[in-house]
PDB file of N, CA, C and O in Angstrom, chain B, residues numbered from 101:
ATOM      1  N   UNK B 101     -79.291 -58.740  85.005  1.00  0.00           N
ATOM      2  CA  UNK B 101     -78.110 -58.763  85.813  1.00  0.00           C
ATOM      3  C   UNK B 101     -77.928 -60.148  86.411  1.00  0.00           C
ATOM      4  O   UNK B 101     -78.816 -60.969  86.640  1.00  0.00           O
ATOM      5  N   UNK B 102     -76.557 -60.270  86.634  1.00  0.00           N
ATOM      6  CA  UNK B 102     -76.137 -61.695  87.255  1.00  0.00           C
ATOM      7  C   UNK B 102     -74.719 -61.673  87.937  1.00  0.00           C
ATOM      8  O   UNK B 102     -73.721 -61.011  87.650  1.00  0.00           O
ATOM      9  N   UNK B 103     -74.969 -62.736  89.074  1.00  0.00           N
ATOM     10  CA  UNK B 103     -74.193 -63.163  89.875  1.00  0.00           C
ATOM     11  C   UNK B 103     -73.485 -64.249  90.034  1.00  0.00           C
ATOM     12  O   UNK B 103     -74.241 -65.221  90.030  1.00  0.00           O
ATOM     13  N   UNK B 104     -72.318 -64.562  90.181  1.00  0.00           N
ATOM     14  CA  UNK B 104     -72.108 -65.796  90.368  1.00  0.00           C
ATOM     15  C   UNK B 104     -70.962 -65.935  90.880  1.00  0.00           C
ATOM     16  O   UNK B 104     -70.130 -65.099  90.526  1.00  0.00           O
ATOM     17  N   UNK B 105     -70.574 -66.877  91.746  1.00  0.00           N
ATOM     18  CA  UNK B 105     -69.654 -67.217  92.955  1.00  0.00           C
ATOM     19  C   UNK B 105     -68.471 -67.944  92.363  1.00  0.00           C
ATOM     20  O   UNK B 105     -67.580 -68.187  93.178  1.00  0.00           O
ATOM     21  N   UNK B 106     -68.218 -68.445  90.808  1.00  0.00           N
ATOM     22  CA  UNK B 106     -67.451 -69.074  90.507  1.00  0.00           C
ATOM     23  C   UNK B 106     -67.455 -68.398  88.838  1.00  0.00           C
ATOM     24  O   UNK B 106     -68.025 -67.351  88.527  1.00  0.00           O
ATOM     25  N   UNK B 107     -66.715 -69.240  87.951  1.00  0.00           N
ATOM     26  CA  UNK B 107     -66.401 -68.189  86.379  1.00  0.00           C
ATOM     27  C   UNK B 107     -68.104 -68.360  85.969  1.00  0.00           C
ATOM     28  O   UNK B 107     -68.966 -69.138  86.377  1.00  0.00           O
ATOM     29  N   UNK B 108     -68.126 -67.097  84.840  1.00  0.00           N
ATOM     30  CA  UNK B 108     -69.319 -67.515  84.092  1.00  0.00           C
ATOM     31  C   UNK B 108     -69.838 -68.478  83.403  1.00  0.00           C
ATOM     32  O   UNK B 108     -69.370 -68.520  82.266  1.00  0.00           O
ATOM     33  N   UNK B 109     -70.848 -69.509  83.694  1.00  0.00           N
ATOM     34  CA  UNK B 109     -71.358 -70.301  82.992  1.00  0.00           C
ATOM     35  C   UNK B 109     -71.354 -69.676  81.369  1.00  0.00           C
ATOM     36  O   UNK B 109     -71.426 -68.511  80.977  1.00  0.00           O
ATOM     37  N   UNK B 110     -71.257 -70.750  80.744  1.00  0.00           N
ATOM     38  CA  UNK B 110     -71.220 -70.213  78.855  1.00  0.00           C
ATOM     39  C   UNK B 110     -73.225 -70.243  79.191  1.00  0.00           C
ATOM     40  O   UNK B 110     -73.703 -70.547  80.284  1.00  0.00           O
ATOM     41  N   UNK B 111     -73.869 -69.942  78.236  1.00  0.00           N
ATOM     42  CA  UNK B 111     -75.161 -69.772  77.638  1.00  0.00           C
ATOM     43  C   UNK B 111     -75.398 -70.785  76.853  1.00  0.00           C
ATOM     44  O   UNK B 111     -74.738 -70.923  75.822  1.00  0.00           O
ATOM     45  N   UNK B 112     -76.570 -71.833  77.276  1.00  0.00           N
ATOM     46  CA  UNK B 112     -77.174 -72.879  76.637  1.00  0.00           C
ATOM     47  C   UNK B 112     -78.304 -72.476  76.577  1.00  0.00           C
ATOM     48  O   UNK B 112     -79.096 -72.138  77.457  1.00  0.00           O
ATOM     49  N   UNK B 113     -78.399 -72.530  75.095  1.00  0.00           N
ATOM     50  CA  UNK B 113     -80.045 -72.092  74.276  1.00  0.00           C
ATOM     51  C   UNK B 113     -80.777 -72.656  74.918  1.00  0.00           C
ATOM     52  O   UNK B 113     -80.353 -73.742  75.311  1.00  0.00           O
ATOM     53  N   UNK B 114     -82.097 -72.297  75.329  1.00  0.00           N
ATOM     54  CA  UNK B 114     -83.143 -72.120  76.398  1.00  0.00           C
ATOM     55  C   UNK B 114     -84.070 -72.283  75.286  1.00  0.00           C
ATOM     56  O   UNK B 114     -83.768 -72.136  74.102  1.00  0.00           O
ATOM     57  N   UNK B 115     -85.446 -72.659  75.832  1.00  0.00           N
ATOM     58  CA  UNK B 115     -86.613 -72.514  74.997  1.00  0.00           C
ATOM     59  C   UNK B 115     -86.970 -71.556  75.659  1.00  0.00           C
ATOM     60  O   UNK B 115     -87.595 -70.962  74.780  1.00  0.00           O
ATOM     61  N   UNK B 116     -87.093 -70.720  76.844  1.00  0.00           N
ATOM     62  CA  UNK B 116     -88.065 -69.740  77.348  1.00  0.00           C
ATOM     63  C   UNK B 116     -86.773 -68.701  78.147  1.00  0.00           C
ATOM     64  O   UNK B 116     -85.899 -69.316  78.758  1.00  0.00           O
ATOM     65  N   UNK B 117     -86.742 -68.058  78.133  1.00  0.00           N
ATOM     66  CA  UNK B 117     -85.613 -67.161  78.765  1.00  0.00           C
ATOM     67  C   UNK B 117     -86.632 -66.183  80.066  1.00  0.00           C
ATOM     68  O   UNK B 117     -87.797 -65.845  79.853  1.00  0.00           O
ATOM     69  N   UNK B 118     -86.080 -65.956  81.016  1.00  0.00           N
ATOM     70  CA  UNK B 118     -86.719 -65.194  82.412  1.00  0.00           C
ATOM     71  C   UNK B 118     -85.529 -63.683  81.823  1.00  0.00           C
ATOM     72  O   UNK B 118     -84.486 -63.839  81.189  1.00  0.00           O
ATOM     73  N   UNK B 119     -86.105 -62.359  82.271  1.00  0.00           N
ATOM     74  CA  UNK B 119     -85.495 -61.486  82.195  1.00  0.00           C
ATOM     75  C   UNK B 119     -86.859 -60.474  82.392  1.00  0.00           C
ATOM     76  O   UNK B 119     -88.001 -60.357  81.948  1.00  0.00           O
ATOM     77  N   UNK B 120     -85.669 -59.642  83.651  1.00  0.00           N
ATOM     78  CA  UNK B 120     -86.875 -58.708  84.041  1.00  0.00           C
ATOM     79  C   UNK B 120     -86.637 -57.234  83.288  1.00  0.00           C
ATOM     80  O   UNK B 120     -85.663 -56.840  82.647  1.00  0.00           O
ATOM     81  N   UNK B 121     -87.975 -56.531  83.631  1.00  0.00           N
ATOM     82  CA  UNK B 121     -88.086 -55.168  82.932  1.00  0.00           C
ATOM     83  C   UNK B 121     -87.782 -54.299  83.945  1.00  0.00           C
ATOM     84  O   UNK B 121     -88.447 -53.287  83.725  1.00  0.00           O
ATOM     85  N   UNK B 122     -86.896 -54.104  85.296  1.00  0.00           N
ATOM     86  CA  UNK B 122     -86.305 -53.528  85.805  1.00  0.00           C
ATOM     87  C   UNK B 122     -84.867 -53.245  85.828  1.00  0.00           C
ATOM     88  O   UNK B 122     -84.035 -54.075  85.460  1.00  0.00           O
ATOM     89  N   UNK B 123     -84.658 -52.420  86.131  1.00  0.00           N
ATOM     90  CA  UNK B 123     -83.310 -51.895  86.134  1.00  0.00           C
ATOM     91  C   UNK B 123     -82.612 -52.230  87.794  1.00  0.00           C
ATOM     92  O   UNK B 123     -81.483 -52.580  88.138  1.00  0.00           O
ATOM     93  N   UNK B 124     -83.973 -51.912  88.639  1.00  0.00           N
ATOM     94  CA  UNK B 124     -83.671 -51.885  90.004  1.00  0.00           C
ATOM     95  C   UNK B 124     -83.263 -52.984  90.701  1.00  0.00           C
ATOM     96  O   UNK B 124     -82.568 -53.067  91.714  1.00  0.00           O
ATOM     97  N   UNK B 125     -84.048 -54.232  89.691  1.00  0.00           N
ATOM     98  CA  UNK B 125     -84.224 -55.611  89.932  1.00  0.00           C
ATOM     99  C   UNK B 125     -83.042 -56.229  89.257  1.00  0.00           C
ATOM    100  O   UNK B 125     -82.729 -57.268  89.839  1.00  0.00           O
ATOM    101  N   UNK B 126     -82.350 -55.985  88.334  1.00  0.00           N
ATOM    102  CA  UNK B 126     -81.331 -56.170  87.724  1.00  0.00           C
ATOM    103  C   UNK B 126     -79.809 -55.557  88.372  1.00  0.00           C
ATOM    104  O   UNK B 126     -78.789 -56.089  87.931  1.00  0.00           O
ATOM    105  N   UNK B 127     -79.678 -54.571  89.293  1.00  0.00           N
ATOM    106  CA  UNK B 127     -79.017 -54.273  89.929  1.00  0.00           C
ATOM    107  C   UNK B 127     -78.526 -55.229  90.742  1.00  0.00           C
ATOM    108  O   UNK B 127     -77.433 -55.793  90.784  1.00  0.00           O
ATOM    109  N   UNK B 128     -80.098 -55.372  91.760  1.00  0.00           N
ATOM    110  CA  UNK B 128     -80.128 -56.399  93.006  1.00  0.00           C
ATOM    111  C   UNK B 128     -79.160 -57.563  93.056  1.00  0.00           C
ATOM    112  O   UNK B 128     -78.331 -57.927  93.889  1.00  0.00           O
ATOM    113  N   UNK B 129     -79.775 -58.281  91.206  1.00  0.00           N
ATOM    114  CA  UNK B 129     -78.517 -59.168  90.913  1.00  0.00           C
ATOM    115  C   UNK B 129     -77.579 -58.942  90.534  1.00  0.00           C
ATOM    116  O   UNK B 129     -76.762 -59.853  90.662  1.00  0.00           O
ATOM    117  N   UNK B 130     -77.179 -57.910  89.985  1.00  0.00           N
ATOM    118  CA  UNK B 130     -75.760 -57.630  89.706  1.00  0.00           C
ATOM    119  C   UNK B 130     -74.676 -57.292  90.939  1.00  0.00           C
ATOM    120  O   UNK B 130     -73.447 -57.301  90.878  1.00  0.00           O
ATOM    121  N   UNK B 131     -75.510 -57.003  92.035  1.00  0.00           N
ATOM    122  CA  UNK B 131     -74.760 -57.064  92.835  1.00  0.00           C
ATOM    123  C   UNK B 131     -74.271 -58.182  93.847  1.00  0.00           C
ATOM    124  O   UNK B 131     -73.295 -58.028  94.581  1.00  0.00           O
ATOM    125  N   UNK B 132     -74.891 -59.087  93.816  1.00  0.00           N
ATOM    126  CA  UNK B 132     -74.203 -60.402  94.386  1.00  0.00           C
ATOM    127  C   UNK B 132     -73.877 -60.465  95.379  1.00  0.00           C
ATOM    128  O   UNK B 132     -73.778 -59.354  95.901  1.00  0.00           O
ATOM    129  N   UNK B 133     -73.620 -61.291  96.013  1.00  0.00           N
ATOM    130  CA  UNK B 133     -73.144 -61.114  97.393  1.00  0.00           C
ATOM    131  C   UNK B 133     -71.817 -61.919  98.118  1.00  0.00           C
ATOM    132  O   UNK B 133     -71.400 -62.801  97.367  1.00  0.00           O
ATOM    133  N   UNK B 134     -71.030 -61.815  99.452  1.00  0.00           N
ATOM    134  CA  UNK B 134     -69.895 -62.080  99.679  1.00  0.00           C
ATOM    135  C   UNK B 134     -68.965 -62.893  98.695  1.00  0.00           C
ATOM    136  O   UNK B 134     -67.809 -62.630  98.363  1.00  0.00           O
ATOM    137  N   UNK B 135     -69.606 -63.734  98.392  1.00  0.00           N
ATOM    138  CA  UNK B 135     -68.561 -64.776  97.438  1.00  0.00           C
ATOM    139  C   UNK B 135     -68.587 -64.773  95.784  1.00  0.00           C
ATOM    140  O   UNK B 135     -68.138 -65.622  95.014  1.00  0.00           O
ATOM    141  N   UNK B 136     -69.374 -63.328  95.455  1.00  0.00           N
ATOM    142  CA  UNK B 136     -69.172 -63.448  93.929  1.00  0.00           C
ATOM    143  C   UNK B 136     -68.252 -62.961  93.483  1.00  0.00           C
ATOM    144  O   UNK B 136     -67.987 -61.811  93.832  1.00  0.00           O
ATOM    145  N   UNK B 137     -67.520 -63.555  92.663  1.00  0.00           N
ATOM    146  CA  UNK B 137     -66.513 -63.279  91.429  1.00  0.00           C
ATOM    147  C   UNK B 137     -66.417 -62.907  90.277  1.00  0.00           C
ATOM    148  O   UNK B 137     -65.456 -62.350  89.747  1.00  0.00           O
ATOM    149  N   UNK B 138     -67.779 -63.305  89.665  1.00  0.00           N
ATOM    150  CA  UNK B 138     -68.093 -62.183  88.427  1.00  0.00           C
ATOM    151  C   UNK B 138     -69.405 -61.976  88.675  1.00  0.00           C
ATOM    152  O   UNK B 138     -70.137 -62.754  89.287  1.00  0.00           O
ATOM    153  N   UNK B 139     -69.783 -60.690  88.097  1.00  0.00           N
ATOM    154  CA  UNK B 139     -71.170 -59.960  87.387  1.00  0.00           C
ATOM    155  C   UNK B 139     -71.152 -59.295  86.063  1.00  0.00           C
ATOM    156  O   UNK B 139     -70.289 -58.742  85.383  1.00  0.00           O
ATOM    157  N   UNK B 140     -72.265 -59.518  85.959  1.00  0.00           N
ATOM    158  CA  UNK B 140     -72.598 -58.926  84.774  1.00  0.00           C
ATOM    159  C   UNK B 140     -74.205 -58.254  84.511  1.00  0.00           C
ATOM    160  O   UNK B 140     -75.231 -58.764  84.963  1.00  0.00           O
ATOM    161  N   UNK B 141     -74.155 -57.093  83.741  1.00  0.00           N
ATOM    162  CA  UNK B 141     -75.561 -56.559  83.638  1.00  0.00           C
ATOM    163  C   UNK B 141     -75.429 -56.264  82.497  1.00  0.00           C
ATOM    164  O   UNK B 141     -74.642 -55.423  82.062  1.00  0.00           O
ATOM    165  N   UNK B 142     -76.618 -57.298  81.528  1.00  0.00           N
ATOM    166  CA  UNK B 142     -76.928 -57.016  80.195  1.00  0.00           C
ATOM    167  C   UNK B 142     -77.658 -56.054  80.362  1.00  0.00           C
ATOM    168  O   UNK B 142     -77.924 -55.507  81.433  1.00  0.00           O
ATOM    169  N   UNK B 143     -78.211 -55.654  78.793  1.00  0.00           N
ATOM    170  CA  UNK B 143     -79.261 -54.729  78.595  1.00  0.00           C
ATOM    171  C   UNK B 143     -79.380 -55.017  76.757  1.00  0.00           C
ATOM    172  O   UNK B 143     -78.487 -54.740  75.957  1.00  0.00           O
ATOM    173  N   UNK B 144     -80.465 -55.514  76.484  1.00  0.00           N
ATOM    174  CA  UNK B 144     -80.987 -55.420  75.386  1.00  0.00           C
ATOM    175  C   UNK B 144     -82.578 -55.275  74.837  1.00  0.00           C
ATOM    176  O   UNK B 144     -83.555 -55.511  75.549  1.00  0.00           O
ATOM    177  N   UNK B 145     -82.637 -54.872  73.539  1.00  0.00           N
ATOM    178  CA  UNK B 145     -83.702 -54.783  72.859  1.00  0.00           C
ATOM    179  C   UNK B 145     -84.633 -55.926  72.210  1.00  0.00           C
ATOM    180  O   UNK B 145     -84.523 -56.413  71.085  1.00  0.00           O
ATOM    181  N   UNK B 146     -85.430 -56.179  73.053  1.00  0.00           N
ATOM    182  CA  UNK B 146     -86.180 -57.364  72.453  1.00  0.00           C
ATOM    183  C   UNK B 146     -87.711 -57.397  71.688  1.00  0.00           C
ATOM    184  O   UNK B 146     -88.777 -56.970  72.132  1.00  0.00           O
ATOM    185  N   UNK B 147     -87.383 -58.172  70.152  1.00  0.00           N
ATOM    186  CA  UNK B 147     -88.885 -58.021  69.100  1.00  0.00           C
ATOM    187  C   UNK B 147     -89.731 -58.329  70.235  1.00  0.00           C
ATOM    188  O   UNK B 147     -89.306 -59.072  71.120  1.00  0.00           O
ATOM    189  N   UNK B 148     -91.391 -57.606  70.312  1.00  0.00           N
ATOM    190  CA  UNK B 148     -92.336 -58.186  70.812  1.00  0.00           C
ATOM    191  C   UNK B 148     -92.804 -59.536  70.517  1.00  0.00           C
ATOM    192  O   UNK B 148     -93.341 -60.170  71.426  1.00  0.00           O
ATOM    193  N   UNK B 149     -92.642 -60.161  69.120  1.00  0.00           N
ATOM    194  CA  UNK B 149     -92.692 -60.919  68.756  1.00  0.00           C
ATOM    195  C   UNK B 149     -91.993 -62.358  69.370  1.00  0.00           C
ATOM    196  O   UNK B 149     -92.053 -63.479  68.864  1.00  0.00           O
ATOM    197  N   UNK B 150     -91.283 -61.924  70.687  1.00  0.00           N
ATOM    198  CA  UNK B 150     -90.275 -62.809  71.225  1.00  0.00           C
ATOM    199  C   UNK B 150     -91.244 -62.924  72.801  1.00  0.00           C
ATOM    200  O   UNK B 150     -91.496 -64.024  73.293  1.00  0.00           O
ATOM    201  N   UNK B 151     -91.603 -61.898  73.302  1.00  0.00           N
ATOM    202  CA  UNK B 151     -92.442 -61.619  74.131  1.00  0.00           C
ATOM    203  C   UNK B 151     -93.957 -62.591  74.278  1.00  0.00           C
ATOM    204  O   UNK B 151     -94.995 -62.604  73.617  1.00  0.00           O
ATOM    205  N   UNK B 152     -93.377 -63.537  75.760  1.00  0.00           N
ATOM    206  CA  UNK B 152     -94.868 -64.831  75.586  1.00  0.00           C
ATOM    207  C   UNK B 152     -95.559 -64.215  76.774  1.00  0.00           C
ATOM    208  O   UNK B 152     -96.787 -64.225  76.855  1.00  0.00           O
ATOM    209  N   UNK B 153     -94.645 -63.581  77.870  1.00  0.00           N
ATOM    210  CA  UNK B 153     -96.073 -62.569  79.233  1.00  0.00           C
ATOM    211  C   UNK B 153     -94.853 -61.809  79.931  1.00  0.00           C
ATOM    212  O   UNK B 153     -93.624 -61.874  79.921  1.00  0.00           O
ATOM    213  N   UNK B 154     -95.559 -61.275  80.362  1.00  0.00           N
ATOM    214  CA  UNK B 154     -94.841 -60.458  81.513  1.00  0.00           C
ATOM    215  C   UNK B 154     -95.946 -60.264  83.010  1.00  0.00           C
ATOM    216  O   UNK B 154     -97.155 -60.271  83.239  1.00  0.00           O
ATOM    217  N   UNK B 155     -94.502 -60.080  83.869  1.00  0.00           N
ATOM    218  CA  UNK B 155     -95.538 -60.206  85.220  1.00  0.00           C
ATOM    219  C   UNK B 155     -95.205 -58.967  85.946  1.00  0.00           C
ATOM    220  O   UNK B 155     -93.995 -58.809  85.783  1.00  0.00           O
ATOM    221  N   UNK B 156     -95.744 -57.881  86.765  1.00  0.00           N
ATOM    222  CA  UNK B 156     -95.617 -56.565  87.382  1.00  0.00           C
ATOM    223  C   UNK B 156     -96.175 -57.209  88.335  1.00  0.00           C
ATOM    224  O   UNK B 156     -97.086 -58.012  88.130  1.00  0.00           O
ATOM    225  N   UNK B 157     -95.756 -56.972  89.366  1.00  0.00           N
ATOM    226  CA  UNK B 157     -96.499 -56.574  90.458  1.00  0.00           C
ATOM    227  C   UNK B 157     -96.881 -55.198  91.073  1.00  0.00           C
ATOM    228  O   UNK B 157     -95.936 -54.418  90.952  1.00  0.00           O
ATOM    229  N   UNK B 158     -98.008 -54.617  91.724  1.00  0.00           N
ATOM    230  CA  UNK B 158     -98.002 -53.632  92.631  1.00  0.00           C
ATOM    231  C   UNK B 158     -97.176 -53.645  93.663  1.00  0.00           C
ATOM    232  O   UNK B 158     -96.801 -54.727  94.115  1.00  0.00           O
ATOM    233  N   UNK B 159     -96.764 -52.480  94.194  1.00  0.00           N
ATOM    234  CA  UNK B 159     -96.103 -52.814  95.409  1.00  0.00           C
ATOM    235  C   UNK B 159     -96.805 -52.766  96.854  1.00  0.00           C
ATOM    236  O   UNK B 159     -96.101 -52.634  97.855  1.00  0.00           O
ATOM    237  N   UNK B 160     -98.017 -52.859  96.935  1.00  0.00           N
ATOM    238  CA  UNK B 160     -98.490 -53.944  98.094  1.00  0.00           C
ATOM    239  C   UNK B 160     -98.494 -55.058  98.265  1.00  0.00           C
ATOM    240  O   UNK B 160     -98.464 -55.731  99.296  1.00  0.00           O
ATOM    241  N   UNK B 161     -98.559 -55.470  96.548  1.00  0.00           N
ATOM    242  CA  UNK B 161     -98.318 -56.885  96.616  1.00  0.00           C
ATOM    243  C   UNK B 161     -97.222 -57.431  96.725  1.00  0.00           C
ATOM    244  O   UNK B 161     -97.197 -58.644  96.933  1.00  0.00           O
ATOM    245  N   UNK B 162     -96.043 -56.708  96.617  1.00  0.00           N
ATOM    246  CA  UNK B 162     -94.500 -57.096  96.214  1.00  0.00           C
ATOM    247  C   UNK B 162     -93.876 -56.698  97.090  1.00  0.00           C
ATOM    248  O   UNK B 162     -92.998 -55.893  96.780  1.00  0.00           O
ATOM    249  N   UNK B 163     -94.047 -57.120  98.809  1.00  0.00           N
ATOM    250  CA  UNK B 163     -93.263 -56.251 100.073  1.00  0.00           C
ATOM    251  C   UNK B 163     -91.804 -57.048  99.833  1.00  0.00           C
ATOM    252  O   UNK B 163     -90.754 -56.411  99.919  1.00  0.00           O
ATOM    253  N   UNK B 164     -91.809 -58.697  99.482  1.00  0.00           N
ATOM    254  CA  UNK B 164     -90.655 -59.317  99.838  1.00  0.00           C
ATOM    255  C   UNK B 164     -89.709 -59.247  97.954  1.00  0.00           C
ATOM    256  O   UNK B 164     -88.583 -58.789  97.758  1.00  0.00           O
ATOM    257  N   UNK B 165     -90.354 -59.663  97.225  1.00  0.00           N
ATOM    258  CA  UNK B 165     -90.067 -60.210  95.972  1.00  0.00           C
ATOM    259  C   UNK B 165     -90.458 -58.814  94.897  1.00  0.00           C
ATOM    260  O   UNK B 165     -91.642 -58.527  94.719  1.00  0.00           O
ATOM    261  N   UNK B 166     -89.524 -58.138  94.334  1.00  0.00           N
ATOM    262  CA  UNK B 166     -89.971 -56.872  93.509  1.00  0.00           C
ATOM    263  C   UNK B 166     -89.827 -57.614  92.155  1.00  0.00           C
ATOM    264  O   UNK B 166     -88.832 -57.475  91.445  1.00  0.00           O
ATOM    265  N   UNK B 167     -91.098 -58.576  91.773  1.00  0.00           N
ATOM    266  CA  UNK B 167     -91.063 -58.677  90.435  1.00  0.00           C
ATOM    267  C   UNK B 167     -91.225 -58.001  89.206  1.00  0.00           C
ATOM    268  O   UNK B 167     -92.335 -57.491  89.056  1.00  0.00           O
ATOM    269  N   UNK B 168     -90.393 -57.858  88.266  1.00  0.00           N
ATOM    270  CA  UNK B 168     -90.955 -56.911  87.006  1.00  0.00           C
ATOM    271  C   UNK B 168     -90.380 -57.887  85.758  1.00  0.00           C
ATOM    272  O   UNK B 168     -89.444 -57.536  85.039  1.00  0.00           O
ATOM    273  N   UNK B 169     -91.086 -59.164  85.619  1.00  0.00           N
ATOM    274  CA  UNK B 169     -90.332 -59.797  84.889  1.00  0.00           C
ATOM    275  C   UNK B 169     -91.184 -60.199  83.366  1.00  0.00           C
ATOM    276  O   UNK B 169     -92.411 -60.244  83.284  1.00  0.00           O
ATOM    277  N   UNK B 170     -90.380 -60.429  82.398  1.00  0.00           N
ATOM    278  CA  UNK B 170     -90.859 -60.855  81.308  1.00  0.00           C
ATOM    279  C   UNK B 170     -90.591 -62.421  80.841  1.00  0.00           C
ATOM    280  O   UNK B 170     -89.435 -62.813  81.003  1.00  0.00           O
ATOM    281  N   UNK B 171     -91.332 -63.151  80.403  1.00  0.00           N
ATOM    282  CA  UNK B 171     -90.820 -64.421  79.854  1.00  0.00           C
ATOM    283  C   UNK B 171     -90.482 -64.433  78.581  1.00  0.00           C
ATOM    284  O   UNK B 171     -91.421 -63.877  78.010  1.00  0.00           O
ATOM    285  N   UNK B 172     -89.595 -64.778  77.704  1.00  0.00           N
ATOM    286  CA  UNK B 172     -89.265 -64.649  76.329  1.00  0.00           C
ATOM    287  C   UNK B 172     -88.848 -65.702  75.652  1.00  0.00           C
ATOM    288  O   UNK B 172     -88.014 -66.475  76.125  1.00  0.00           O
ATOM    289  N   UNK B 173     -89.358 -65.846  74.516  1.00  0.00           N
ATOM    290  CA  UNK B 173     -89.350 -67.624  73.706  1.00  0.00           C
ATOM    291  C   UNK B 173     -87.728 -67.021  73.511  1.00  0.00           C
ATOM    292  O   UNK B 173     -87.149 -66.014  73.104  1.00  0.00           O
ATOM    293  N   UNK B 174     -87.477 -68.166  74.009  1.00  0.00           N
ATOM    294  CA  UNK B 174     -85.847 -68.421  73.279  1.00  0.00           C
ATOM    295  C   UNK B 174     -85.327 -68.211  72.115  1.00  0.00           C
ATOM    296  O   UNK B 174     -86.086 -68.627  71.240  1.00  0.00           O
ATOM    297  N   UNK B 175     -84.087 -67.614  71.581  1.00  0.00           N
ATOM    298  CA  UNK B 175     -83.847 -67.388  70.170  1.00  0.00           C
ATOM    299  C   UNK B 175     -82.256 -68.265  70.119  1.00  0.00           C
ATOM    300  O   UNK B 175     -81.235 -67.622  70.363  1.00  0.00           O
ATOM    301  N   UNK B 176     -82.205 -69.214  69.907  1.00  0.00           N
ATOM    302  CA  UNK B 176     -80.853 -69.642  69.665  1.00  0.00           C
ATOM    303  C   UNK B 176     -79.574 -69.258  69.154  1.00  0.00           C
ATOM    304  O   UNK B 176     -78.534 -69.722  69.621  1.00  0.00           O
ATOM    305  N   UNK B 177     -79.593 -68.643  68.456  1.00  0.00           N
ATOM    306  CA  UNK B 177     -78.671 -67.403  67.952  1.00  0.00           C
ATOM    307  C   UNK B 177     -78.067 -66.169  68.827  1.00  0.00           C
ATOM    308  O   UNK B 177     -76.945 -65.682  68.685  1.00  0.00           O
ATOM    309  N   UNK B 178     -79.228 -65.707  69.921  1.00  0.00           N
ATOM    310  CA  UNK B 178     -78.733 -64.758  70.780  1.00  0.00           C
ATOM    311  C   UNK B 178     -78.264 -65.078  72.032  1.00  0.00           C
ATOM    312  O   UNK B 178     -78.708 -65.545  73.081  1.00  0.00           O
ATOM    313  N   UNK B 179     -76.898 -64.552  71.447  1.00  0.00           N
ATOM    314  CA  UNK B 179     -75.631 -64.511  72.358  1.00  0.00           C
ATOM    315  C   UNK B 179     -76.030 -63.716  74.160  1.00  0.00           C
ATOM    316  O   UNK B 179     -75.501 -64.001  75.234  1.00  0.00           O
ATOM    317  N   UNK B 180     -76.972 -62.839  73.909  1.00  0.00           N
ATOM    318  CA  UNK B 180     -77.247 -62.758  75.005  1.00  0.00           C
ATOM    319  C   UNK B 180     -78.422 -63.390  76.238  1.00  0.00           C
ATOM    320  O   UNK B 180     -78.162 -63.890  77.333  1.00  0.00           O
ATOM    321  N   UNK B 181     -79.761 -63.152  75.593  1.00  0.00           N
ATOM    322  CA  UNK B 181     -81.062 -63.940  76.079  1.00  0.00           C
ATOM    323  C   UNK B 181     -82.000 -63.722  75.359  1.00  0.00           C
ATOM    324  O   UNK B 181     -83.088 -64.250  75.587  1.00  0.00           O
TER     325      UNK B 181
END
């Protein structure tokens, strides 16, 4: 999910893409706050083979920051992440 206060940035191929394995956490950003103008909440299927770590936290450890994120080698071709 994403936020943003002005039009959508286009997508420049990345070598490492951030995208979390929550839904809850993906909300958070989709919902944005006073001054956003667009959102958006992807959702796709990604090869493991694309998959370089992922990070969970417990939630004792995660009172401020609810991480559930994955790092993913970049695919240049995908239009989404």
């Amino acid at each position: 999910g994403a936020a943003v206060d002005g039009p959508l940035p286009e997508r420049v191929p990345q070598s490492f893409v951030s995208a979390t394995l929550s839904r809850e956490v993906a909300m958070a950003h989709f919902e944005g706050g006073p001054k956003t103008q667009v959102a958006v909440l992807w959702r796709q299927r990604v090869p493991i083979a694309r998959v370089l770590m992922t990070f969970l936290e417990t939630r004792a450890m995660s009172d401020r920051f609810r991480e559930a994120e994955a790092v993913l080698v970049g695919e240049p071709a995908n239009r989404l992440f």
